[in-house]
C-alpha atoms as a printed R data frame, in Angstrom:
    type eleno elety resid chain resno       x       y       z
1   ATOM     1    CA   MET     A     1  67.775 135.713 130.365
2   ATOM     2    CA   THR     A     2  65.620 138.987 132.545
3   ATOM     3    CA   LYS     A     3  67.428 137.623 135.353
4   ATOM     4    CA   GLU     A     4  71.048 138.570 134.060
5   ATOM     5    CA   ILE     A     5  69.872 141.539 132.930
6   ATOM     6    CA   GLU     A     6  68.436 142.612 136.718
7   ATOM     7    CA   ILE     A     7  71.058 141.218 138.990
8   ATOM     8    CA   ASN     A     8  73.813 143.044 136.009
9   ATOM     9    CA   LEU     A     9  71.767 146.589 137.101
10  ATOM    10    CA   LEU     A    10  71.963 145.989 140.857
11  ATOM    11    CA   VAL     A    11  75.709 144.773 140.640
12  ATOM    12    CA   ILE     A    12  76.012 148.634 138.611
13  ATOM    13    CA   LEU     A    13  73.471 151.036 141.175
14  ATOM    14    CA   ILE     A    14  75.089 149.167 143.867
15  ATOM    15    CA   LEU     A    15  79.503 150.119 142.753
16  ATOM    16    CA   SER     A    16  78.544 153.162 142.141
17  ATOM    17    CA   ARG     A    17  77.607 155.050 145.875
18  ATOM    18    CA   GLY     A    18  80.836 153.946 146.626
19  ATOM    19    CA   LYS     A    19  80.060 151.953 149.776
20  ATOM    20    CA   CYS     A    20  82.055 148.878 148.684
21  ATOM    21    CA   GLY     A    21  85.175 150.030 150.349
22  ATOM    22    CA   LEU     A    22  86.561 149.863 146.968
23  ATOM    23    CA   SER     A    23  88.960 153.038 145.346
24  ATOM    24    CA   ARG     A    24  87.221 155.369 143.298
25  ATOM    25    CA   CYS     A    25  89.658 154.134 140.009
26  ATOM    26    CA   ILE     A    26  88.683 150.285 141.051
27  ATOM    27    CA   SER     A    27  84.591 151.158 140.914
28  ATOM    28    CA   CYS     A    28  84.994 153.024 138.238
29  ATOM    29    CA   TYR     A    29  86.449 150.257 136.877
30  ATOM    30    CA   LEU     A    30  84.236 148.471 137.964
31  ATOM    31    CA   VAL     A    31  80.655 149.618 137.197
32  ATOM    32    CA   SER     A    32  82.862 149.908 133.440
33  ATOM    33    CA   MET     A    33  83.058 146.728 133.348
34  ATOM    34    CA   ALA     A    34  79.684 145.810 134.111
35  ATOM    35    CA   ALA     A    35  77.825 148.268 132.225
36  ATOM    36    CA   ALA     A    36  80.115 146.320 128.679
37  ATOM    37    CA   ASP     A    37  78.673 143.191 130.014
38  ATOM    38    CA   LEU     A    38  75.124 144.687 130.622
39  ATOM    39    CA   THR     A    39  74.887 145.805 126.676
40  ATOM    40    CA   VAL     A    40  76.815 142.919 125.772
41  ATOM    41    CA   ILE     A    41  73.211 140.589 126.853
42  ATOM    42    CA   VAL     A    42  71.413 143.326 125.380
43  ATOM    43    CA   THR     A    43  72.782 143.396 121.490
44  ATOM    44    CA   ALA     A    44  73.628 140.208 121.109
45  ATOM    45    CA   VAL     A    45  71.072 137.764 123.125
46  ATOM    46    CA   ILE     A    46  67.958 140.421 122.373
47  ATOM    47    CA   LEU     A    47  68.960 142.916 119.154
48  ATOM    48    CA   ASP     A    48  71.059 140.156 117.087
49  ATOM    49    CA   ARG     A    49  70.359 137.613 117.907
50  ATOM    50    CA   ILE     A    50  66.004 137.118 118.748
51  ATOM    51    CA   VAL     A    51  64.474 140.677 116.871
52  ATOM    52    CA   THR     A    52  66.317 140.240 113.922
53  ATOM    53    CA   LEU     A    53  64.976 137.130 113.992
54  ATOM    54    CA   TYR     A    54  61.777 136.988 115.349
55  ATOM    55    CA   PHE     A    55  61.076 140.699 114.540
56  ATOM    56    CA   ILE     A    56  63.154 141.852 111.410
57  ATOM    57    CA   ASN     A    57  59.082 142.917 109.049
58  ATOM    58    CA   ILE     A    58  58.255 145.825 111.583
59  ATOM    59    CA   PHE     A    59  61.647 147.204 110.007
60  ATOM    60    CA   ILE     A    60  62.008 148.821 106.295
61  ATOM    61    CA   ASN     A    61  65.136 147.741 105.419
62  ATOM    62    CA   SER     A    62  66.268 144.728 106.721
63  ATOM    63    CA   VAL     A    63  70.145 144.870 106.328
64  ATOM    64    CA   THR     A    64  69.668 148.049 107.920
65  ATOM    65    CA   MET     A    65  69.350 146.048 110.907
66  ATOM    66    CA   CYS     A    66  71.003 143.713 110.495
67  ATOM    67    CA   GLY     A    67  74.123 145.500 110.275
68  ATOM    68    CA   LEU     A    68  73.428 148.205 112.807
69  ATOM    69    CA   GLY     A    69  72.721 144.912 115.694
70  ATOM    70    CA   ASP     A    70  76.644 143.306 114.049
71  ATOM    71    CA   CYS     A    71  78.120 147.149 114.438
72  ATOM    72    CA   LEU     A    72  77.206 147.266 117.883
73  ATOM    73    CA   THR     A    73  77.056 142.915 119.385
74  ATOM    74    CA   HIS     A    74  81.204 143.836 118.341
75  ATOM    75    CA   ALA     A    75  81.709 147.198 119.468
76  ATOM    76    CA   ALA     A    76  79.408 145.831 123.167
77  ATOM    77    CA   THR     A    77  81.631 142.029 122.657
78  ATOM    78    CA   ASP     A    78  85.291 144.037 122.006
79  ATOM    79    CA   CYS     A    79  84.671 147.300 124.770
80  ATOM    80    CA   SER     A    80  83.911 144.326 127.747
81  ATOM    81    CA   VAL     A    81  87.207 142.609 127.066
82  ATOM    82    CA   TRP     A    82  88.919 145.638 126.361
83  ATOM    83    CA   PHE     A    83  87.603 147.016 129.694
84  ATOM    84    CA   THR     A    84  88.894 143.805 131.448
85  ATOM    85    CA   VAL     A    85  92.685 144.633 130.077
86  ATOM    86    CA   THR     A    86  92.549 148.036 130.807
87  ATOM    87    CA   PHE     A    87  91.097 147.008 134.521
88  ATOM    88    CA   THR     A    88  93.793 144.156 134.537
89  ATOM    89    CA   PHE     A    89  96.210 146.935 133.621
90  ATOM    90    CA   ASP     A    90  95.732 149.264 136.592
91  ATOM    91    CA   ARG     A    91  96.174 146.341 139.214
92  ATOM    92    CA   PHE     A    92  99.532 145.755 137.595
93  ATOM    93    CA   VAL     A    93 100.827 149.540 137.726
94  ATOM    94    CA   ALA     A    94  99.198 150.164 141.484
95  ATOM    95    CA   ILE     A    95 100.857 147.132 143.101
96  ATOM    96    CA   CYS     A    96 104.548 147.026 140.734
97  ATOM    97    CA   CYS     A    97 105.074 150.643 139.097
98  ATOM    98    CA   GLN     A    98 104.710 152.803 142.466
99  ATOM    99    CA   LYS     A    99 107.075 155.701 141.014
100 ATOM   100    CA   LEU     A   100 103.345 155.931 138.785
101 ATOM   101    CA   LYS     A   101 100.930 154.453 141.240
102 ATOM   102    CA   THR     A   102  99.890 158.275 141.440
103 ATOM   103    CA   ASN     A   103  99.174 160.204 138.235
104 ATOM   104    CA   TYR     A   104  97.062 156.556 136.481
105 ATOM   105    CA   CYS     A   105  95.358 155.032 139.106
106 ATOM   106    CA   THR     A   106  92.438 157.771 139.006
107 ATOM   107    CA   ALA     A   107  89.381 158.487 138.859
108 ATOM   108    CA   ARG     A   108  90.171 160.543 136.020
109 ATOM   109    CA   THR     A   109  92.211 158.444 133.909
110 ATOM   110    CA   ALA     A   110  89.771 155.511 134.552
111 ATOM   111    CA   ALA     A   111  87.792 157.853 132.940
112 ATOM   112    CA   VAL     A   112  89.725 159.101 129.968
113 ATOM   113    CA   VAL     A   113  90.965 155.097 129.316
114 ATOM   114    CA   LEU     A   114  86.972 153.814 129.127
115 ATOM   115    CA   GLY     A   115  86.470 156.466 127.399
116 ATOM   116    CA   THR     A   116  88.706 156.285 124.826
117 ATOM   117    CA   VAL     A   117  88.426 152.467 124.226
118 ATOM   118    CA   SER     A   118  84.896 152.657 123.972
119 ATOM   119    CA   VAL     A   119  85.329 155.561 121.058
120 ATOM   120    CA   LEU     A   120  88.337 153.430 120.001
121 ATOM   121    CA   SER     A   121  85.317 150.244 119.780
122 ATOM   122    CA   CYS     A   122  82.609 151.727 117.357
123 ATOM   123    CA   LEU     A   123  85.227 153.519 114.869
124 ATOM   124    CA   LYS     A   124  86.428 149.816 114.706
125 ATOM   125    CA   ASN     A   125  83.767 147.934 114.254
126 ATOM   126    CA   ILE     A   126  81.923 149.879 111.727
127 ATOM   127    CA   PRO     A   127  83.353 148.119 108.585
128 ATOM   128    CA   TRP     A   128  81.130 145.380 110.323
129 ATOM   129    CA   TYR     A   129  77.188 146.785 109.607
130 ATOM   130    CA   PHE     A   130  78.361 146.747 105.633
131 ATOM   131    CA   ARG     A   131  79.109 143.269 105.589
132 ATOM   132    CA   TYR     A   132  75.049 142.465 104.836
133 ATOM   133    CA   GLN     A   133  72.453 141.574 101.725
134 ATOM   134    CA   VAL     A   134  69.729 141.614 101.141
135 ATOM   135    CA   ASN     A   135  68.502 138.521  99.468
136 ATOM   136    CA   TYR     A   136  65.076 138.867  97.727
137 ATOM   137    CA   PHE     A   137  61.704 136.662  96.505
138 ATOM   138    CA   PHE     A   138  59.019 138.574  93.339
139 ATOM   139    CA   SER     A   139  60.818 141.923  94.304
140 ATOM   140    CA   ILE     A   140  60.066 141.553  97.819
141 ATOM   141    CA   PRO     A   141  63.242 142.278 100.004
142 ATOM   142    CA   VAL     A   142  62.968 138.534 102.928
143 ATOM   143    CA   TYR     A   143  66.045 138.435 104.682
144 ATOM   144    CA   CYS     A   144  69.778 139.110 105.154
145 ATOM   145    CA   MET     A   145  72.589 137.605 104.200
146 ATOM   146    CA   VAL     A   146  76.770 138.458 104.664
147 ATOM   147    CA   ARG     A   147  77.619 139.048 100.997
148 ATOM   148    CA   PHE     A   148  79.953 136.151  99.219
149 ATOM   149    CA   SER     A   149  82.163 138.180  98.989
150 ATOM   150    CA   TYR     A   150  83.003 138.601 102.545
151 ATOM   151    CA   TYR     A   151  84.042 135.076 102.524
152 ATOM   152    CA   THR     A   152  86.600 135.990  98.801
153 ATOM   153    CA   SER     A   153  87.660 139.682  99.291
154 ATOM   154    CA   PRO     A   154  91.188 139.752 100.780
155 ATOM   155    CA   LEU     A   155  90.306 142.984 102.168
156 ATOM   156    CA   TRP     A   156  87.941 141.284 103.913
157 ATOM   157    CA   LYS     A   157  89.518 138.614 105.086
158 ATOM   158    CA   ALA     A   158  92.918 141.688 106.632
159 ATOM   159    CA   PHE     A   159  90.115 143.353 108.186
160 ATOM   160    CA   ASP     A   160  89.211 139.107 109.561
161 ATOM   161    CA   TYR     A   161  92.076 139.527 110.733
162 ATOM   162    CA   PHE     A   162  92.505 141.962 112.170
163 ATOM   163    CA   HIS     A   163  88.896 141.623 114.353
164 ATOM   164    CA   ARG     A   164  90.636 138.265 115.395
165 ATOM   165    CA   ALA     A   165  93.865 139.378 116.377
166 ATOM   166    CA   LEU     A   166  92.213 142.268 118.785
167 ATOM   167    CA   THR     A   167  89.097 140.479 119.889
168 ATOM   168    CA   PRO     A   168  90.361 137.481 121.603
169 ATOM   169    CA   LEU     A   169  94.350 137.030 120.841
170 ATOM   170    CA   LEU     A   170  95.367 140.552 122.150
171 ATOM   171    CA   PRO     A   171  93.849 140.215 124.823
172 ATOM   172    CA   PHE     A   172  95.198 136.862 125.696
173 ATOM   173    CA   VAL     A   173  98.991 137.110 125.833
174 ATOM   174    CA   LEU     A   174  98.369 140.551 127.036
175 ATOM   175    CA   ILE     A   175  96.114 139.496 130.588
176 ATOM   176    CA   LEU     A   176  98.323 136.690 131.520
177 ATOM   177    CA   LEU     A   177 101.499 138.159 131.215
178 ATOM   178    CA   LEU     A   178 100.889 140.967 133.378
179 ATOM   179    CA   ASN     A   179  99.338 138.863 135.722
180 ATOM   180    CA   ALA     A   180 102.939 136.753 135.760
181 ATOM   181    CA   LEU     A   181 104.617 139.993 136.214
182 ATOM   182    CA   THR     A   182 102.393 141.210 138.233
183 ATOM   183    CA   VAL     A   183 103.275 137.965 140.668
184 ATOM   184    CA   ARG     A   184 106.463 138.431 140.436
185 ATOM   185    CA   HIS     A   185 106.423 141.376 142.110
186 ATOM   186    CA   ILE     A   186 104.335 139.983 144.442
187 ATOM   187    CA   LEU     A   187 106.395 136.971 145.178
188 ATOM   188    CA   LEU     A   188 109.429 139.353 145.555
189 ATOM   189    CA   ALA     A   189 107.244 141.597 147.809
190 ATOM   190    CA   SER     A   190 106.594 139.181 150.627
191 ATOM   191    CA   ARG     A   191 109.623 137.840 150.526
192 ATOM   192    CA   VAL     A   192 111.161 140.968 151.500
193 ATOM   193    CA   ARG     A   193 107.911 142.405 153.940
194 ATOM   194    CA   ARG     A   194 108.291 139.443 155.465
195 ATOM   195    CA   GLY     A   195 112.160 140.019 155.208
196 ATOM   196    CA   LEU     A   196 111.773 143.143 156.923
197 ATOM   197    CA   ARG     A   197 109.512 142.248 160.208
198 ATOM   198    CA   GLY     A   198 110.211 141.142 162.704
199 ATOM   199    CA   GLU     A   199 109.653 136.381 164.435
200 ATOM   200    CA   ARG     A   200 107.427 138.082 167.239
201 ATOM   201    CA   ASP     A   201 106.137 140.654 164.614
202 ATOM   202    CA   ARG     A   202 104.916 138.390 162.215
203 ATOM   203    CA   GLU     A   203 103.508 135.612 164.296
204 ATOM   204    CA   ASN     A   204 101.244 138.302 166.487
205 ATOM   205    CA   HIS     A   205 100.105 141.200 164.248
206 ATOM   206    CA   LYS     A   206  98.642 141.008 160.496
207 ATOM   207    CA   ASP     A   207 100.621 142.660 158.169
208 ATOM   208    CA   THR     A   208  97.167 144.905 156.378
209 ATOM   209    CA   GLU     A   209  99.183 146.110 153.829
210 ATOM   210    CA   MET     A   210  99.725 142.396 152.913
211 ATOM   211    CA   GLU     A   211  95.762 141.977 153.506
212 ATOM   212    CA   ASN     A   212  94.471 144.314 151.710
213 ATOM   213    CA   ARG     A   213  96.747 143.606 148.830
214 ATOM   214    CA   ARG     A   214  96.039 139.807 148.799
215 ATOM   215    CA   LYS     A   215  91.474 140.818 148.162
216 ATOM   216    CA   SER     A   216  92.638 143.274 145.168
217 ATOM   217    CA   ILE     A   217  95.009 140.577 143.923
218 ATOM   218    CA   VAL     A   218  92.120 137.324 144.352
219 ATOM   219    CA   LEU     A   219  89.172 140.536 142.021
220 ATOM   220    CA   LEU     A   220  91.615 140.429 139.340
221 ATOM   221    CA   PHE     A   221  92.692 137.119 138.704
222 ATOM   222    CA   SER     A   222  89.317 135.939 139.113
223 ATOM   223    CA   ILE     A   223  88.178 138.104 137.041
224 ATOM   224    CA   SER     A   224  90.609 137.649 134.970
225 ATOM   225    CA   ALA     A   225  90.574 133.779 135.187
226 ATOM   226    CA   SER     A   226  87.210 133.923 134.227
227 ATOM   227    CA   PHE     A   227  88.068 135.536 130.978
228 ATOM   228    CA   ILE     A   228  90.644 133.275 130.317
229 ATOM   229    CA   LEU     A   229  88.252 130.119 130.904
230 ATOM   230    CA   LEU     A   230  84.926 131.052 128.831
231 ATOM   231    CA   TRP     A   231  86.716 133.146 126.314
232 ATOM   232    CA   MET     A   232  89.854 130.089 125.334
233 ATOM   233    CA   ILE     A   233  87.248 127.974 122.973
234 ATOM   234    CA   GLN     A   234  85.939 130.682 120.871
235 ATOM   235    CA   ALA     A   235  90.735 132.126 120.522
236 ATOM   236    CA   VAL     A   236  90.986 128.134 119.494
237 ATOM   237    CA   SER     A   237  88.303 128.360 116.725
238 ATOM   238    CA   THR     A   238  88.793 131.764 115.669
239 ATOM   239    CA   ILE     A   239  92.677 130.552 115.159
240 ATOM   240    CA   HIS     A   240  91.354 127.056 113.957
241 ATOM   241    CA   GLU     A   241  88.433 128.950 111.698
242 ATOM   242    CA   ARG     A   242  90.693 131.914 109.666
243 ATOM   243    CA   ILE     A   243  94.634 129.552 110.354
244 ATOM   244    CA   VAL     A   244  93.332 125.501 109.213
245 ATOM   245    CA   PHE     A   245  90.970 126.508 107.039
246 ATOM   246    CA   ASN     A   246  89.475 130.107 105.003
247 ATOM   247    CA   HIS     A   247  85.394 130.334 105.170
248 ATOM   248    CA   VAL     A   248  85.075 128.748 101.658
249 ATOM   249    CA   THR     A   249  86.375 125.503 102.258
250 ATOM   250    CA   ASP     A   250  83.976 126.251 105.441
251 ATOM   251    CA   LEU     A   251  81.196 126.479 103.368
252 ATOM   252    CA   ILE     A   252  81.334 123.657 100.804
253 ATOM   253    CA   PHE     A   253  82.691 120.783 103.283
254 ATOM   254    CA   GLY     A   254  81.415 121.829 106.813
255 ATOM   255    CA   ASN     A   255  85.242 121.492 107.993
256 ATOM   256    CA   HIS     A   256  84.007 122.395 111.641
257 ATOM   257    CA   LEU     A   257  85.475 121.797 115.307
258 ATOM   258    CA   PRO     A   258  84.570 118.454 116.654
259 ATOM   259    CA   GLY     A   259  81.391 117.645 119.695
260 ATOM   260    CA   GLY     A   260  79.885 121.750 117.966
261 ATOM   261    CA   LEU     A   261  82.600 123.577 119.935
262 ATOM   262    CA   GLU     A   262  82.149 126.116 117.240
263 ATOM   263    CA   TYR     A   263  78.595 126.354 118.944
264 ATOM   264    CA   ILE     A   264  79.712 125.784 122.735
265 ATOM   265    CA   GLY     A   265  82.230 129.136 122.244
266 ATOM   266    CA   PRO     A   266  79.741 131.495 121.596
267 ATOM   267    CA   ILE     A   267  77.701 130.311 124.245
268 ATOM   268    CA   LEU     A   268  80.696 130.812 126.658
269 ATOM   269    CA   GLN     A   269  81.444 133.870 125.470
270 ATOM   270    CA   LEU     A   270  78.006 134.882 126.063
271 ATOM   271    CA   LEU     A   271  78.281 133.517 129.747
272 ATOM   272    CA   SER     A   272  81.190 135.950 130.261
273 ATOM   273    CA   SER     A   273  79.080 138.889 130.404
274 ATOM   274    CA   CYS     A   274  77.318 137.890 133.434
275 ATOM   275    CA   SER     A   275  80.378 135.720 134.977
276 ATOM   276    CA   ASN     A   276  81.999 139.364 136.502
277 ATOM   277    CA   THR     A   277  78.441 140.108 138.271
278 ATOM   278    CA   CYS     A   278  79.426 136.012 140.097
279 ATOM   279    CA   ILE     A   279  82.953 137.277 140.788
280 ATOM   280    CA   TYR     A   280  82.391 140.352 142.245
281 ATOM   281    CA   VAL     A   281  79.464 139.351 144.439
282 ATOM   282    CA   LEU     A   282  81.687 136.514 146.128
283 ATOM   283    CA   THR     A   283  84.909 138.006 145.783
284 ATOM   284    CA   GLN     A   284  83.945 141.329 147.785
285 ATOM   285    CA   THR     A   285  82.376 140.972 151.181
286 ATOM   286    CA   LYS     A   286  81.267 144.907 151.520
287 ATOM   287    CA   VAL     A   287  79.070 144.200 147.772
288 ATOM   288    CA   ARG     A   288  77.806 141.030 148.815
289 ATOM   289    CA   GLN     A   289  76.451 142.949 152.278
290 ATOM   290    CA   GLU     A   290  75.007 145.801 150.348
291 ATOM   291    CA   ILE     A   291  73.115 143.230 148.050
292 ATOM   292    CA   LYS     A   292  71.502 141.927 151.137
293 ATOM   293    CA   ASN     A   293  70.791 144.903 152.264
294 ATOM   294    CA   VAL     A   294  68.785 146.445 149.005
295 ATOM   295    CA   LEU     A   295  67.104 143.261 148.588
296 ATOM   296    CA   THR     A   296  65.855 142.830 152.189
297 ATOM   297    CA   TYR     A   297  65.260 146.987 152.836
298 ATOM   298    CA   PRO     A   298  61.127 145.887 150.754
299 ATOM   299    CA   PHE     A   299  60.591 143.671 153.684
300 ATOM   300    CA   VAL     A   300  62.532 145.943 156.986
301 ATOM   301    CA   LEU     A   301  60.102 148.945 155.002
302 ATOM   302    CA   ILE     A   302  57.659 146.849 156.094
303 ATOM   303    CA   VAL     A   303  58.183 145.824 158.555
304 ATOM   304    CA   GLN     A   304  58.922 148.923 160.457
305 ATOM   305    CA   LEU     A   305  55.367 150.108 158.356
306 ATOM   306    CA   VAL     A   306  52.926 148.045 159.955
307 ATOM   307    CA   LYS     A   307  55.069 148.266 163.742
C-alpha cells in the first residue's frame, strides 16, 4: 500500500511540473484524478479499514469515526469516478466540438468543473455519517454497526438507489456514450482528411494532427477502459443487490453472487485507484522519461559530487 501512495505522489509531482507535453487543461484533469485516486487509497483502505478495525479504542466516539470514514470514502470514490467522466467529456468536446473547444477546454474551466464535482460529492455523501449506531457491552461502547433502519427505511432505500445510480451506473452509460460518439467523429474526420490529402502527400509525410489526436485517444480510451473493466463486477453486484434481492433477505438467507464476486468487486474497485497511474506511465512517453529522470537524479547527483 505504501508503494501505491508513493507512486501516486510521484505522478502528481511530475504532472504538476507541466513538462510532459500535455496541455494545462489535460494536466489539471490528470493531476486531479491522481489526487482523487490517492485519497481513495487513504480513506477506503487506511481510514475505513485499518484505523476503524485496529485503532478504534483511541477515539472517544466510535460512531463518529465509522461515520466519518464512510463519508470520506464515498466522497473520494465519487470524485475519482466523476473526474474520469469529466475528463472523458473534456476530450469529447476537444475532438468533436471545435466551436466549444476554445472556451471549454481551458485550465480555468477544468478547475471550476473539478471544484464543483468535489463539493457536490462531499454534500451528497453526508447522509452516510448517520448510518451507524454504537453497540454497548455493560454500558461500555464496544463497536459501531449499521442501523437496522438502513435496511428497512424507505428513505434509506431511496438514498441508496440514488447513490448507486450516480456511482457507478450513470458514469458507465456516459463514458460508453461519449467514447462511442468520439470514435464515430474520429472515423469520419479521418476519412475526410485522407480524401483531402493527396496520395503522394499521404505516402511521404506524416499527418501531425492525426498523430497528436491518436496519442490523446490512446490516453482517453485506456483510462475509460480501465474504469469500465475494474468497476464491472461492482456494477453487477450493485444491480444484483438492489433489484434481484433486498438487504433484509440477503442478511437472513445469505443470497450472494457466486464465486465470492461480492468480495472481488470492491477489491477491483480499489485497484482502479492505482490503474490510472500505470496508464500514465505506459501511454505517455514524456511521463515515463520524467519518472526516469526523477528516479535517476540522486545517482546522477552522487556521481557529480564524486567527480
